[in-house]
mmCIF file with all atom_site columns, C-alpha atoms in Angstrom:
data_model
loop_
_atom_site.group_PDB
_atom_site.id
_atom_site.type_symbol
_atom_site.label_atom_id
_atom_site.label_alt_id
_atom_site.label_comp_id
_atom_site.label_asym_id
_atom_site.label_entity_id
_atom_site.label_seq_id
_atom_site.pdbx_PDB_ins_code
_atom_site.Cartn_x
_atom_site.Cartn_y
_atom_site.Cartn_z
_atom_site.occupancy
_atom_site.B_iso_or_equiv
_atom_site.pdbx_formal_charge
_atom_site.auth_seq_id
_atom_site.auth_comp_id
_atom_site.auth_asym_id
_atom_site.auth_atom_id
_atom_site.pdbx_PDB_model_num
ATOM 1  C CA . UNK A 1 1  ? -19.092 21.065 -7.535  1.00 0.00 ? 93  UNK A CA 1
ATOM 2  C CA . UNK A 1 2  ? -20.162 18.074 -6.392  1.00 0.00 ? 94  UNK A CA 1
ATOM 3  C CA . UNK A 1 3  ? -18.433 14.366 -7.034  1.00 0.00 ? 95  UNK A CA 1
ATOM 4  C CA . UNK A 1 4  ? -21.246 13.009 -9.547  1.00 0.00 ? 96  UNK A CA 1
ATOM 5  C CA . UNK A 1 5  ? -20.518 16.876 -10.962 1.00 0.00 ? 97  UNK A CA 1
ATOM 6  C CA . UNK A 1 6  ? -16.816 15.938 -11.550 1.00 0.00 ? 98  UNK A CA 1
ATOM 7  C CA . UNK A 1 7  ? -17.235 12.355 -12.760 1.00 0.00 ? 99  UNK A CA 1
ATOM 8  C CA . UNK A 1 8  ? -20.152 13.366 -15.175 1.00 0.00 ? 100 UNK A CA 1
ATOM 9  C CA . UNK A 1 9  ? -17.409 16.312 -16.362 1.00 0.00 ? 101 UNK A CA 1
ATOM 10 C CA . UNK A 1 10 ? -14.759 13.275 -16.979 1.00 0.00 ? 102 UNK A CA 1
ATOM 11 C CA . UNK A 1 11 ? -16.753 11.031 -18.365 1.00 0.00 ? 103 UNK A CA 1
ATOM 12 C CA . UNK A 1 12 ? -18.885 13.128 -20.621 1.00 0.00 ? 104 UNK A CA 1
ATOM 13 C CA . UNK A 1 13 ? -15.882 14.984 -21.611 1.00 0.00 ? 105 UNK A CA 1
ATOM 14 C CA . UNK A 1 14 ? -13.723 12.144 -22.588 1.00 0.00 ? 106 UNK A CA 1
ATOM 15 C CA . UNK A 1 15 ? -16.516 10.760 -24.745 1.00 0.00 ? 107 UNK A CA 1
ATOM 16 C CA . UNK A 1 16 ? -17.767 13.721 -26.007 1.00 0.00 ? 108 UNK A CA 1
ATOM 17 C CA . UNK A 1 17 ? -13.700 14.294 -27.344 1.00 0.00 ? 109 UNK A CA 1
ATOM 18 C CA . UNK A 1 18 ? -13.170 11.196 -28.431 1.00 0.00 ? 110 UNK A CA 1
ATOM 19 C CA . UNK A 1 19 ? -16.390 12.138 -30.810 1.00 0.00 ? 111 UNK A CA 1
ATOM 20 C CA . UNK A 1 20 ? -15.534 15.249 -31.570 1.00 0.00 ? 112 UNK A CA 1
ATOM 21 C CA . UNK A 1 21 ? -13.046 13.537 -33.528 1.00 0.00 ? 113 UNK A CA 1
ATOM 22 C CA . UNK A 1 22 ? -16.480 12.860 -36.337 1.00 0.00 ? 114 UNK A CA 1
ATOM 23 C CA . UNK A 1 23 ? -17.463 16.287 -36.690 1.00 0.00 ? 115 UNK A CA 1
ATOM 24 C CA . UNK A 1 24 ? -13.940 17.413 -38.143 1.00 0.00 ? 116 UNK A CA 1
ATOM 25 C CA . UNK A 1 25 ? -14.090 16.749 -41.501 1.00 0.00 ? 117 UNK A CA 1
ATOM 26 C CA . UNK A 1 26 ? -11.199 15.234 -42.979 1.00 0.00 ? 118 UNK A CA 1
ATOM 27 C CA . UNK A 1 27 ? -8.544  12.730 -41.675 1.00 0.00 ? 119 UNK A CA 1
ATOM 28 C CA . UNK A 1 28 ? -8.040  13.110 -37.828 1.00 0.00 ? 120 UNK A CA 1
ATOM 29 C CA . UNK A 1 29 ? -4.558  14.289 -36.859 1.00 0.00 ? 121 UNK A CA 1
ATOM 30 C CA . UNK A 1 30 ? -4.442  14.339 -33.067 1.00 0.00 ? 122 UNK A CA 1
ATOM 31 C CA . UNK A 1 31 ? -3.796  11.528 -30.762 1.00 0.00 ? 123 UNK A CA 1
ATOM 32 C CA . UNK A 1 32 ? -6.598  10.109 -28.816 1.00 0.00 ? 124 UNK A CA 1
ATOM 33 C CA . UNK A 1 33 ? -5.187  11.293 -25.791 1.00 0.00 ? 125 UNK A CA 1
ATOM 34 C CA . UNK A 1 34 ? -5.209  15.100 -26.426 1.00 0.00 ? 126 UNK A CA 1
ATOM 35 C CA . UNK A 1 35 ? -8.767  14.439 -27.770 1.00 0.00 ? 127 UNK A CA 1
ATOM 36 C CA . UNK A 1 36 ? -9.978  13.102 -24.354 1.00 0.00 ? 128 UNK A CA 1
ATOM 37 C CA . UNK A 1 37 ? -7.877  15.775 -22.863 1.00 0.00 ? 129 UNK A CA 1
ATOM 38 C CA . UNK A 1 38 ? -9.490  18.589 -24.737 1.00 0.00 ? 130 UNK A CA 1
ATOM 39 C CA . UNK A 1 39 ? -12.966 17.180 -23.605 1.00 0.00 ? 131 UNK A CA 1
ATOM 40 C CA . UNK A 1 40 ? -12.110 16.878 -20.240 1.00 0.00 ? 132 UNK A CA 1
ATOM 41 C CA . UNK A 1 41 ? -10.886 20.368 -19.537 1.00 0.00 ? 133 UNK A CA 1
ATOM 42 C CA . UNK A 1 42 ? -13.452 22.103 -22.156 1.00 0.00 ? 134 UNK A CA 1
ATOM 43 C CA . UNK A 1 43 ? -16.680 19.879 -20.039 1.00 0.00 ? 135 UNK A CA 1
ATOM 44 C CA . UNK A 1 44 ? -14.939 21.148 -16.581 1.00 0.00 ? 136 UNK A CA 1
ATOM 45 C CA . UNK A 1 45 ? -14.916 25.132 -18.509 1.00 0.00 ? 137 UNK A CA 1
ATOM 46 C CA . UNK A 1 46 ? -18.746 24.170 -19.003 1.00 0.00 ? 138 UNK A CA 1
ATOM 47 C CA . UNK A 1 47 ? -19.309 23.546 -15.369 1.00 0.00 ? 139 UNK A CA 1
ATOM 48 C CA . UNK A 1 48 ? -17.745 26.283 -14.191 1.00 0.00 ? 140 UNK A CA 1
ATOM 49 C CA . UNK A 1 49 ? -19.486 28.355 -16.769 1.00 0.00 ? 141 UNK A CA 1
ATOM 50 C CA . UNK A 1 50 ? -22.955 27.420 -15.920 1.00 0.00 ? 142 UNK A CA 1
ATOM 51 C CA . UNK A 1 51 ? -21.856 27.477 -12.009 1.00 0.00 ? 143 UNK A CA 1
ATOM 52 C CA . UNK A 1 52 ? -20.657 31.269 -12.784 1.00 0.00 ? 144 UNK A CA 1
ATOM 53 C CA . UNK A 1 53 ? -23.479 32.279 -14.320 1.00 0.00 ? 145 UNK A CA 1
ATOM 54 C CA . UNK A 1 54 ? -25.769 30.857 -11.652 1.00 0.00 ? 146 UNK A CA 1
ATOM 55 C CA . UNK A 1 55 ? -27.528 28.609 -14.208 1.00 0.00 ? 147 UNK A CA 1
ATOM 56 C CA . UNK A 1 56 ? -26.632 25.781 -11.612 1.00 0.00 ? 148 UNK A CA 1
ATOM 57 C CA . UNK A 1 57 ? -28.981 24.948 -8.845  1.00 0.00 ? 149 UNK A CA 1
ATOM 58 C CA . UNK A 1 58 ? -26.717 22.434 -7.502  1.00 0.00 ? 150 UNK A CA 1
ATOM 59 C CA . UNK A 1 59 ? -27.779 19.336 -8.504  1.00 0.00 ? 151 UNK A CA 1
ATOM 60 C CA . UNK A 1 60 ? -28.506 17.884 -12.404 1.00 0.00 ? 152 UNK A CA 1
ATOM 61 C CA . UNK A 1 61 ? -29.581 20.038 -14.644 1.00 0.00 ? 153 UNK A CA 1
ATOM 62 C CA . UNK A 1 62 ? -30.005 20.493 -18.419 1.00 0.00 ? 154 UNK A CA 1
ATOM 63 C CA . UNK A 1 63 ? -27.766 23.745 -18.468 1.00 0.00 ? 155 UNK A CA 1
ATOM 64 C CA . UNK A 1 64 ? -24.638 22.053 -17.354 1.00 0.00 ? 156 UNK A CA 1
ATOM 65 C CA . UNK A 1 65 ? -25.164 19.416 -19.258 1.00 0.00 ? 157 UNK A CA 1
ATOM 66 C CA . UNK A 1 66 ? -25.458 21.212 -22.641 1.00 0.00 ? 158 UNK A CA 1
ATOM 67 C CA . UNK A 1 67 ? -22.492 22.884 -21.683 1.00 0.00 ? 159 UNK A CA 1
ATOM 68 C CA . UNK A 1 68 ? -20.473 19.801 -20.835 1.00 0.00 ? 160 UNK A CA 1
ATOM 69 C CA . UNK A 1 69 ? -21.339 18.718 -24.214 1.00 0.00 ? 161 UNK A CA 1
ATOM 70 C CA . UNK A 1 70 ? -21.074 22.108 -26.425 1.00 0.00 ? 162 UNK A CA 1
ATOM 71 C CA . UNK A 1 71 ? -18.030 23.259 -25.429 1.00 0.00 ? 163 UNK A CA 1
ATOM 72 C CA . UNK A 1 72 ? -15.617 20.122 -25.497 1.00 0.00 ? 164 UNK A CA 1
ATOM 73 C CA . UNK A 1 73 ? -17.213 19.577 -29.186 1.00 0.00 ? 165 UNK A CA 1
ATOM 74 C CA . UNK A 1 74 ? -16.280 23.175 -30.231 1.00 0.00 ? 166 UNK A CA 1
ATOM 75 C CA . UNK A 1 75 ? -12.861 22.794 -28.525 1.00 0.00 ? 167 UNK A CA 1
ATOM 76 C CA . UNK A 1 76 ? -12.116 19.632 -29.953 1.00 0.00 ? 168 UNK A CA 1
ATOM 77 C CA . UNK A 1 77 ? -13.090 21.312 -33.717 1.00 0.00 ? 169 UNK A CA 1
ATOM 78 C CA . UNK A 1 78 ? -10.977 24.197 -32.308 1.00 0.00 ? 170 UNK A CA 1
ATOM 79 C CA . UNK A 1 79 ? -7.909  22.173 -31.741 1.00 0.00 ? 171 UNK A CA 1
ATOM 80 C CA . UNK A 1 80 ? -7.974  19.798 -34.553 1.00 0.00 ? 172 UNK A CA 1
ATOM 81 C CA . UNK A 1 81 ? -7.883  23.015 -36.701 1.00 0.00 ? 173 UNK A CA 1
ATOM 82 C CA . UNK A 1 82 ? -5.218  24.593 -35.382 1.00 0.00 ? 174 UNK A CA 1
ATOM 83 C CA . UNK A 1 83 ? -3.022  21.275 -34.331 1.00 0.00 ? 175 UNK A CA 1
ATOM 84 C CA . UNK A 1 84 ? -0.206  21.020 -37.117 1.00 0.00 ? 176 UNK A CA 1
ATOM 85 C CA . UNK A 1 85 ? -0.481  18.182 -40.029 1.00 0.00 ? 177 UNK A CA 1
ATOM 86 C CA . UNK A 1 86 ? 1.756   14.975 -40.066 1.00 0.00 ? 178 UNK A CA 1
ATOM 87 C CA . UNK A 1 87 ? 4.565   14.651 -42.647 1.00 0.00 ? 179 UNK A CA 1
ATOM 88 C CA . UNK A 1 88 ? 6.477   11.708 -43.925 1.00 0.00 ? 180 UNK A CA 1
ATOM 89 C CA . UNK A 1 89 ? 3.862   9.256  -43.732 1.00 0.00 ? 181 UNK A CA 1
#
């Protein structure tokens, strides 16, 4: 992986989280933070998915970055359904 590979996981991730947050219908429960988070590590899962997979040639490419969008979207829906509600507010 490359460094424009690693920033383009970070920053896509993080954003891509911190969107996620629009899909789930409802109130949004989780912290900004574990948004981002989630993003960040599901984008990196994407990378190493496509790289696995030898969808990667090495340089840009539309497979890697569908992935680093797909998967931190379905992880942040993923998370947000699972993470537990807030009481006493």
């Amino acid at each position: 992986m490359t460094i424009g590979g690693l920033v383009a996981a970070v920053v896509l991730g993080a954003a891509v989280g911190v969107l996620g947050r629009f899909v789930v219908p409802g109130r949004e429960r989780m912290p900004a933070w574990l948004l981002m988070a989630v993003g960040v590590v599901a984008a990196f899962g994407g990378t190493g998915l496509v790289h696995l997979s030898s969808l990667g040639d090495g340089g840009w490419n539309l497979w890697e970055a569908l992935f680093q969008i797909i998967l931190p979207v379905a992880a942040v829906v993923l998370v947000a359904t699972f993470w537990p509600k807030r009481t006493g507010r």
